[in-house]
CSV table of C-alpha atoms and ligand atoms in Angstrom, one decimal:
chain,number,residue,atom,x,y,z
K,222,MET,CA,21.0,-7.4,16.1
K,223,THR,CA,18.8,-4.1,15.5
K,224,ALA,CA,16.1,-4.0,13.2
K,225,GLN,CA,15.7,-1.8,10.3
K,226,ILE,CA,13.3,1.1,11.2
K,227,ILE,CA,9.7,0.7,8.7
K,228,ASP,CA,9.8,5.0,8.8
K,229,GLY,CA,6.2,5.6,7.7
K,230,LYS,CA,6.8,9.1,7.5
K,231,LYS,CA,9.2,8.9,4.9
K,232,LEU,CA,7.0,6.4,3.3
K,233,ALA,CA,4.0,8.5,3.2
K,234,GLU,CA,5.4,11.4,1.9
K,235,SER,CA,7.0,9.6,-1.3
K,236,ILE,CA,3.3,8.5,-1.6
K,237,LYS,CA,1.6,11.9,-1.4
K,238,GLU,CA,4.5,13.2,-3.6
K,239,GLU,CA,3.1,10.8,-6.6
K,240,ILE,CA,-0.9,11.9,-5.2
K,241,LYS,CA,0.4,15.8,-5.5
K,242,ASN,CA,2.0,15.1,-8.7
K,243,ALA,CA,-1.0,13.1,-10.2
K,244,ILE,CA,-3.5,15.8,-9.5
K,245,ALA,CA,-1.2,18.9,-10.7
K,246,GLU,CA,-1.3,16.5,-13.9
K,247,ARG,CA,-5.3,16.7,-14.1
K,248,GLU,CA,-5.4,20.6,-13.7
K,249,ARG,CA,-2.8,21.1,-16.3
K,250,GLN,CA,-5.2,18.3,-18.4
K,251,MET,CA,-8.7,20.6,-17.3
K,252,LEU,CA,-9.7,17.4,-15.3
K,253,PRO,CA,-12.1,17.6,-12.2
K,254,ILE,CA,-9.9,17.8,-9.0
K,255,PRO,CA,-10.9,15.5,-6.0
K,256,GLY,CA,-12.7,16.7,-3.1
K,257,LEU,CA,-12.5,15.7,0.1
K,258,ALA,CA,-15.7,16.2,2.9
K,259,THR,CA,-14.6,15.9,6.6
K,260,VAL,CA,-17.3,15.8,9.2
K,261,LEU,CA,-16.9,16.4,12.9
K,262,VAL,CA,-19.2,15.7,15.3
K,263,GLY,CA,-18.7,16.9,19.0
K,264,ASN,CA,-15.0,18.4,20.9
K,265,ASN,CA,-13.3,15.2,20.7
K,266,PRO,CA,-9.6,16.6,21.1
K,267,ALA,CA,-7.7,13.7,19.7
K,268,SER,CA,-10.5,13.4,16.9
K,269,LYS,CA,-9.7,17.4,16.4
K,270,THR,CA,-6.6,17.1,15.5
K,271,TYR,CA,-6.7,14.3,13.1
K,272,VAL,CA,-8.9,16.0,11.2
K,273,ALA,CA,-7.3,19.1,11.0
K,274,ASN,CA,-4.0,17.1,9.9
K,275,LYS,CA,-6.7,15.4,7.1
K,276,ILE,CA,-7.6,18.8,5.9
K,277,LYS,CA,-4.1,20.1,5.8
K,278,THR,CA,-2.3,17.5,3.8
K,279,SER,CA,-5.7,17.7,1.1
K,280,ASP,CA,-4.8,21.3,1.1
K,281,ALA,CA,-1.0,20.7,0.6
K,282,LEU,CA,-1.7,18.0,-2.5
K,283,GLY,CA,-4.5,19.8,-3.8
K,284,ILE,CA,-7.3,18.0,-3.0
K,285,ARG,CA,-10.4,20.3,-2.5
K,286,SER,CA,-11.1,20.0,1.3
K,287,PHE,CA,-14.6,20.6,2.7
K,288,SER,CA,-15.2,20.9,6.3
K,289,TYR,CA,-18.0,20.2,8.6
K,290,GLU,CA,-18.2,20.8,12.3
K,291,LEU,CA,-21.3,19.6,13.9
K,292,ASP,CA,-22.6,20.1,17.4
K,293,GLU,CA,-22.0,17.2,20.0
K,294,ASN,CA,-25.6,16.7,20.4
K,295,VAL,CA,-26.6,16.7,16.3
K,296,SER,CA,-29.7,14.4,16.0
K,297,LEU,CA,-29.1,11.1,13.7
K,298,GLU,CA,-31.5,12.5,11.3
K,299,GLU,CA,-29.7,15.8,11.2
K,300,LEU,CA,-25.9,14.4,10.0
K,301,GLU,CA,-27.6,11.5,7.9
K,302,SER,CA,-29.1,14.7,5.8
K,303,LEU,CA,-25.7,16.3,5.6
K,304,ILE,CA,-24.0,12.9,4.7
K,305,LYS,CA,-26.9,12.3,1.9
K,306,GLU,CA,-26.3,16.4,0.8
K,307,LEU,CA,-22.6,15.1,0.3
K,308,ASN,CA,-23.6,12.1,-1.4
K,309,ASP,CA,-25.0,14.4,-3.8
K,310,ASN,CA,-22.5,16.7,-4.3
K,311,PRO,CA,-20.3,16.5,-7.4
K,312,ASP,CA,-17.6,18.5,-6.4
K,313,VAL,CA,-17.3,15.8,-3.3
K,314,GLN,CA,-15.7,12.4,-4.3
K,315,GLY,CA,-14.7,11.3,-0.3
K,316,VAL,CA,-16.9,11.5,2.4
K,317,LEU,CA,-15.0,11.2,5.9
K,318,VAL,CA,-17.0,11.2,9.1
K,319,GLN,CA,-14.4,10.9,12.3
K,320,LEU,CA,-14.7,8.2,14.8
K,321,PRO,CA,-15.5,7.8,17.2
K,322,LEU,CA,-19.2,9.6,17.3
K,323,PRO,CA,-20.7,10.6,20.5
K,324,GLU,CA,-22.8,7.7,22.1
K,325,HIS,CA,-26.2,8.6,21.0
K,326,LEU,CA,-25.3,8.0,17.2
K,327,SER,CA,-24.7,4.9,15.7
K,328,GLU,CA,-21.7,4.3,14.0
K,329,ASP,CA,-22.9,1.5,11.7
K,330,LYS,CA,-26.2,3.4,11.4
K,331,VAL,CA,-24.2,6.5,9.7
K,332,MET,CA,-21.6,4.7,7.9
K,333,HIS,CA,-24.6,2.9,6.1
K,334,ASN,CA,-25.4,6.1,4.8
K,335,ILE,CA,-22.4,7.1,2.8
K,336,SER,CA,-22.0,6.0,-1.0
K,337,PRO,CA,-20.0,3.1,-1.3
K,338,LYS,CA,-18.6,4.9,-4.0
K,339,LYS,CA,-17.5,8.0,-1.7
K,340,ASP,CA,-16.3,5.8,1.4
K,341,VAL,CA,-12.7,6.5,1.0
K,342,ASP,CA,-12.5,5.6,4.9
K,343,GLY,CA,-13.5,1.9,3.1
K,344,LEU,CA,-15.4,1.1,5.8
K,345,HIS,CA,-18.9,1.1,4.4
K,346,PRO,CA,-20.2,-2.4,5.3
K,347,TYR,CA,-20.3,-2.9,1.1
K,348,ASN,CA,-16.6,-2.3,1.2
K,349,ALA,CA,-15.9,-4.6,4.2
K,350,GLY,CA,-18.1,-7.0,2.5
K,351,LEU,CA,-16.1,-7.2,-0.8
K,352,LEU,CA,-12.7,-7.3,1.3
K,353,SER,CA,-13.9,-10.8,2.6
K,354,ARG,CA,-14.7,-12.0,-0.4
K,355,LYS,CA,-12.0,-14.1,-2.0
K,356,TYR,CA,-12.8,-13.3,-5.9
K,357,SER,CA,-14.1,-9.3,-5.3
K,358,GLU,CA,-12.3,-6.0,-4.8
K,359,PRO,CA,-13.7,-3.7,-2.6
K,360,LEU,CA,-14.2,0.0,-4.1
K,361,PHE,CA,-11.6,1.4,-1.5
K,362,TYR,CA,-9.3,-0.8,1.2
K,363,PRO,CA,-9.5,0.5,4.9
K,364,CYS,CA,-6.7,3.3,5.2
K,365,THR,CA,-4.8,2.1,8.4
K,366,PRO,CA,-4.6,-1.4,6.8
K,367,SER,CA,-3.7,0.2,3.7
K,368,GLY,CA,-1.0,1.8,5.3
K,369,ILE,CA,0.4,-1.2,7.4
K,370,ILE,CA,0.5,-3.4,4.2
K,371,ARG,CA,2.4,-0.8,2.3
K,372,MET,CA,4.7,-0.9,5.7
K,373,ILE,CA,5.5,-4.6,5.2
K,374,GLN,CA,5.8,-4.4,1.8
K,375,SER,CA,8.5,-2.1,1.8
K,376,VAL,CA,10.6,-4.1,3.8
K,377,CYS,CA,9.5,-8.0,2.4
K,378,PRO,CA,7.3,-7.3,-0.9
K,379,ASP,CA,6.3,-11.4,-1.0
K,380,ILE,CA,5.0,-12.1,2.6
K,381,SER,CA,3.1,-15.6,1.2
K,382,GLY,CA,2.9,-18.2,3.6
K,383,MET,CA,4.3,-16.1,6.4
K,384,ASN,CA,2.6,-16.1,10.1
K,385,ALA,CA,1.0,-12.9,11.3
K,386,ALA,CA,-0.2,-12.2,14.6
K,387,VAL,CA,-3.1,-9.5,14.6
K,388,ILE,CA,-3.8,-7.8,18.1
K,389,GLY,CA,-6.8,-6.3,17.9
K,390,ARG,CA,-10.1,-7.3,15.9
K,391,SER,CA,-11.9,-4.0,15.6
K,392,SER,CA,-13.9,-3.1,12.1
K,393,ILE,CA,-11.2,-0.2,11.6
K,394,VAL,CA,-7.9,-1.5,12.0
K,395,GLY,CA,-7.7,-5.6,13.3
K,396,MET,CA,-10.1,-7.5,11.4
K,397,PRO,CA,-9.2,-5.6,7.6
K,398,THR,CA,-5.6,-5.7,8.1
K,399,ALA,CA,-5.9,-9.8,9.1
K,400,MET,CA,-8.1,-10.0,5.6
K,401,MET,CA,-5.4,-8.0,4.0
K,402,LEU,CA,-2.7,-10.3,5.2
K,403,SER,CA,-4.7,-13.1,3.9
K,404,ARG,CA,-5.1,-11.8,0.6
K,405,CYS,CA,-1.2,-11.2,0.5
K,406,ASN,CA,-1.6,-15.1,1.1
K,407,ALA,CA,0.2,-14.8,4.6
K,408,THR,CA,-1.5,-16.5,7.3
K,409,PRO,CA,-3.2,-14.5,10.1
K,410,THR,CA,-4.1,-15.4,13.4
K,411,ILE,CA,-6.8,-12.6,14.9
K,412,CYS,CA,-5.9,-12.0,18.2
K,413,HIS,CA,-8.3,-10.0,21.2
K,414,SER,CA,-8.7,-9.6,24.5
K,415,TYR,CA,-10.1,-13.0,25.3
K,416,THR,CA,-7.1,-14.9,23.2
K,417,LYS,CA,-5.0,-17.1,25.6
K,418,HIS,CA,-1.2,-17.4,25.2
K,419,LEU,CA,-0.8,-14.1,23.3
K,420,ASP,CA,3.1,-14.5,23.9
K,421,GLU,CA,3.4,-17.9,22.3
K,422,ILE,CA,1.1,-16.9,19.3
K,423,CYS,CA,3.5,-13.6,18.4
K,424,ARG,CA,6.9,-16.3,19.3
K,425,GLN,CA,5.5,-17.9,16.0
K,426,SER,CA,4.9,-15.3,14.1
K,427,ASP,CA,7.1,-13.7,11.3
K,428,ILE,CA,5.0,-10.5,11.2
K,429,ILE,CA,3.4,-9.0,14.6
K,430,VAL,CA,0.5,-6.0,13.9
K,431,ALA,CA,-0.4,-4.3,17.2
K,432,ALA,CA,-3.5,-2.6,17.2
K,433,ALA,CA,-5.0,-3.4,21.1
K,434,GLY,CA,-4.1,0.4,22.3
K,435,THR,CA,-2.4,-1.0,25.6
K,436,PRO,CA,1.2,0.6,26.1
K,437,LYS,CA,4.2,-2.1,26.0
K,438,LEU,CA,1.7,-5.1,25.4
K,439,ILE,CA,4.0,-7.0,22.8
K,440,GLN,CA,7.2,-7.4,25.1
K,441,GLY,CA,10.7,-7.8,23.4
K,442,ASP,CA,11.0,-11.4,24.3
K,443,TRP,CA,7.9,-12.5,22.6
K,444,VAL,CA,9.3,-11.3,19.2
K,445,LYS,CA,10.6,-13.8,16.7
K,446,PRO,CA,14.3,-12.8,15.7
K,447,GLY,CA,13.6,-10.8,12.5
K,448,ALA,CA,10.2,-10.5,12.7
K,449,ILE,CA,8.1,-7.7,11.3
K,450,VAL,CA,6.7,-5.8,13.9
K,451,ILE,CA,3.9,-2.8,12.9
K,452,ASP,CA,3.1,-1.1,16.1
K,453,VAL,CA,-0.6,0.8,15.1
K,454,GLY,CA,-1.2,1.5,18.7
K,455,ILE,CA,-1.3,5.3,20.1
K,456,ASN,CA,-1.5,5.7,23.5
K,457,HIS,CA,-0.9,8.9,25.7
K,458,ILE,CA,1.7,8.5,28.6
K,459,PRO,CA,2.1,11.1,31.3
K,460,ASP,CA,5.0,12.9,30.8
K,461,SER,CA,6.1,16.4,32.5
K,462,THR,CA,9.4,16.7,30.7
K,463,LYS,CA,7.3,17.2,27.4
K,464,PRO,CA,5.2,20.6,26.7
K,465,ARG,CA,2.1,18.8,26.3
K,466,GLY,CA,2.6,17.3,29.6
K,467,TYR,CA,2.2,13.6,27.7
K,468,ARG,CA,4.4,11.6,25.3
K,469,ILE,CA,2.8,9.4,22.7
K,470,VAL,CA,3.8,5.3,22.6
K,471,GLY,CA,2.7,2.2,20.6
K,472,ASP,CA,1.6,-1.1,21.8
K,473,VAL,CA,5.0,-2.6,21.4
K,474,ASP,CA,8.1,-2.4,24.0
K,475,PHE,CA,10.3,-0.7,21.3
K,476,ASP,CA,13.5,-0.5,23.2
K,477,GLU,CA,13.5,-4.3,23.7
K,478,ALA,CA,11.7,-5.2,20.3
K,479,VAL,CA,14.2,-3.6,18.4
K,480,LYS,CA,16.9,-5.8,19.4
K,481,ARG,CA,14.9,-8.9,18.3
K,482,ALA,CA,12.7,-7.7,15.6
K,483,GLY,CA,14.0,-7.6,11.7
K,484,ALA,CA,12.1,-5.0,10.6
K,485,ILE,CA,10.1,-2.3,13.0
K,486,SER,CA,7.9,0.7,12.9
K,487,PRO,CA,8.3,3.2,15.7
K,488,VAL,CA,5.6,5.5,17.2
K,489,PRO,CA,5.0,8.1,16.7
K,490,GLY,CA,5.9,8.4,12.9
K,491,GLY,CA,5.2,4.6,11.8
K,492,VAL,CA,1.3,3.8,10.9
K,493,GLY,CA,-0.1,7.3,11.6
K,494,PRO,CA,1.4,8.9,8.8
K,495,MET,CA,0.9,6.1,6.2
K,496,THR,CA,-3.3,6.3,7.2
K,497,ILE,CA,-3.6,9.8,6.2
K,498,ALA,CA,-1.6,9.1,3.0
K,499,MET,CA,-3.9,6.1,2.4
K,500,LEU,CA,-6.8,8.3,2.5
K,501,MET,CA,-5.7,10.7,0.2
K,502,SER,CA,-4.7,8.1,-2.1
K,503,ASN,CA,-8.4,6.8,-2.0
K,504,THR,CA,-9.5,10.4,-2.9
K,505,LEU,CA,-7.7,10.6,-5.9
K,506,LYS,CA,-8.9,6.8,-6.9
K,507,ALA,CA,-12.5,8.2,-5.6
K,508,ILE,CA,-12.4,10.6,-9.0
K,509,GLU,CA,-12.7,7.3,-10.9
K,510,TYR,CA,-16.0,6.5,-9.8
K,511,ARG,CA,-17.5,10.1,-10.0
K,512,GLU,CA,-19.2,9.3,-13.1
K,513,SER,CA,-19.6,5.4,-13.1
J,51,NAD,P1,-10.5,-0.6,19.6
J,51,NAD,O1,-10.4,-0.9,21.1
J,51,NAD,O2,-11.4,-0.8,18.8
J,51,NAD,O3,-10.0,-2.6,19.6
J,51,NAD,C1,-8.7,-2.8,19.9
J,51,NAD,C2,-8.4,-4.7,20.2
J,51,NAD,O4,-8.0,-4.7,21.1
J,51,NAD,C3,-9.8,-5.0,20.7
J,51,NAD,O5,-10.4,-6.1,19.5
J,51,NAD,C4,-9.7,-5.6,21.8
J,51,NAD,O6,-10.0,-7.2,22.0
J,51,NAD,C5,-8.0,-6.0,21.5
J,51,NAD,N1,-7.5,-5.8,22.9
J,51,NAD,C6,-7.1,-5.0,23.4
J,51,NAD,N2,-6.7,-5.2,24.6
J,51,NAD,C7,-5.7,-6.9,24.3
J,51,NAD,C8,-5.1,-7.1,25.2
J,51,NAD,N3,-4.7,-7.3,26.2
J,51,NAD,N4,-4.6,-8.3,24.7
J,51,NAD,C9,-4.9,-8.8,23.1
J,51,NAD,N5,-5.7,-7.9,22.6
J,51,NAD,C10,-6.3,-7.1,23.5
J,51,NAD,O7,-8.8,-0.2,18.5
J,51,NAD,P2,-8.7,0.0,17.4
J,51,NAD,O8,-9.6,1.4,17.0
J,51,NAD,O9,-8.6,-1.0,16.8
J,51,NAD,O10,-7.2,0.9,17.8
J,51,NAD,C11,-6.3,0.3,18.1
J,51,NAD,C12,-5.3,1.1,18.8
J,51,NAD,O11,-4.7,1.7,17.2
J,51,NAD,C13,-5.4,2.3,19.5
J,51,NAD,O12,-4.3,2.7,20.3
J,51,NAD,C14,-5.7,3.5,18.6
J,51,NAD,O13,-5.6,4.7,18.9
J,51,NAD,C15,-4.6,3.1,17.0
J,51,NAD,N6,-5.1,3.4,15.8
J,51,NAD,C16,-3.9,4.1,15.2
J,51,NAD,C17,-4.6,4.7,13.9
J,51,NAD,C18,-3.0,5.2,13.2
J,51,NAD,O14,-3.5,5.5,12.2
J,51,NAD,N7,-1.9,5.0,13.7
J,51,NAD,C19,-5.7,4.3,13.0
J,51,NAD,C20,-6.4,3.8,14.3
J,51,NAD,C21,-6.1,3.4,15.5
């Protein structure tokens, strides 16, 4: 058996097309156009690439982008003052501070400063808190977990009753993904670096979401036959045959897992494009909160 490939790039294209059409329609009706502000601190090359992609995608969809690049040594006060300015700017509906931040800046403190109504990354403690409450809806769901759920539902719309192994418990990926799976009536097991018998947990899971940042952590024979496998990992492996000197792989041993899974997402071309598409979707949604 060879698994169905969950093509995140293709899925993301169709979501972006819908957003582009919705924005064009707003323009026709002379309604306000959403604006996304990106704040990049320092010179982390991966962060620079992610922010550049977000700006490029915003531009392609008709979202106005406001880009801010701050020095590595910017103070917390300066960063907070910029965020306050963006919170008050009526042309900006989404404020995104690219993580990770340099050591001297507390990510938690910085996130607290973003208005929950402009928190298009869905990482503000207010939105994270609402996500964890049974009868509440956050204003925004976090982007990568939203992309993961959309990918799973593209091959299996109803996952109620399924067991899911979520490998990783970060605030950005693992933990919110587990909460969203639970909201879809699946039963998540949250695994982390202290988890024992990870292989056994995976073998009992109908869904595996791998977000540890360790290449080939999930081996082919850990995958239950027919399971849905979503590989979130982005790992740079030295490769002299590539122009950049490295290639990007996920957390799953794809070549083996593809022989057992029912459906599997590749890296690259899986979760990455979906994360950006969900950010754009949140930015469009943010316009609803503009005057509320
Ligand atoms: P993180 O470092 O904050 O968290 C990693 C988690 O994995 C931790 O909870 C840790 O306990 C767990 N872990 C690490 N090694 C493990 C092991 N051997 N067994 C079990 N658990 C283990 O990372 P993150 O920000 O959550 O990102 C995870 C991965 O996903 C990274 O590779 C990152 O680059 C990638 N990522 C991709 C996207 C995307 O859009 N594709 C977005 C965010 C993160």
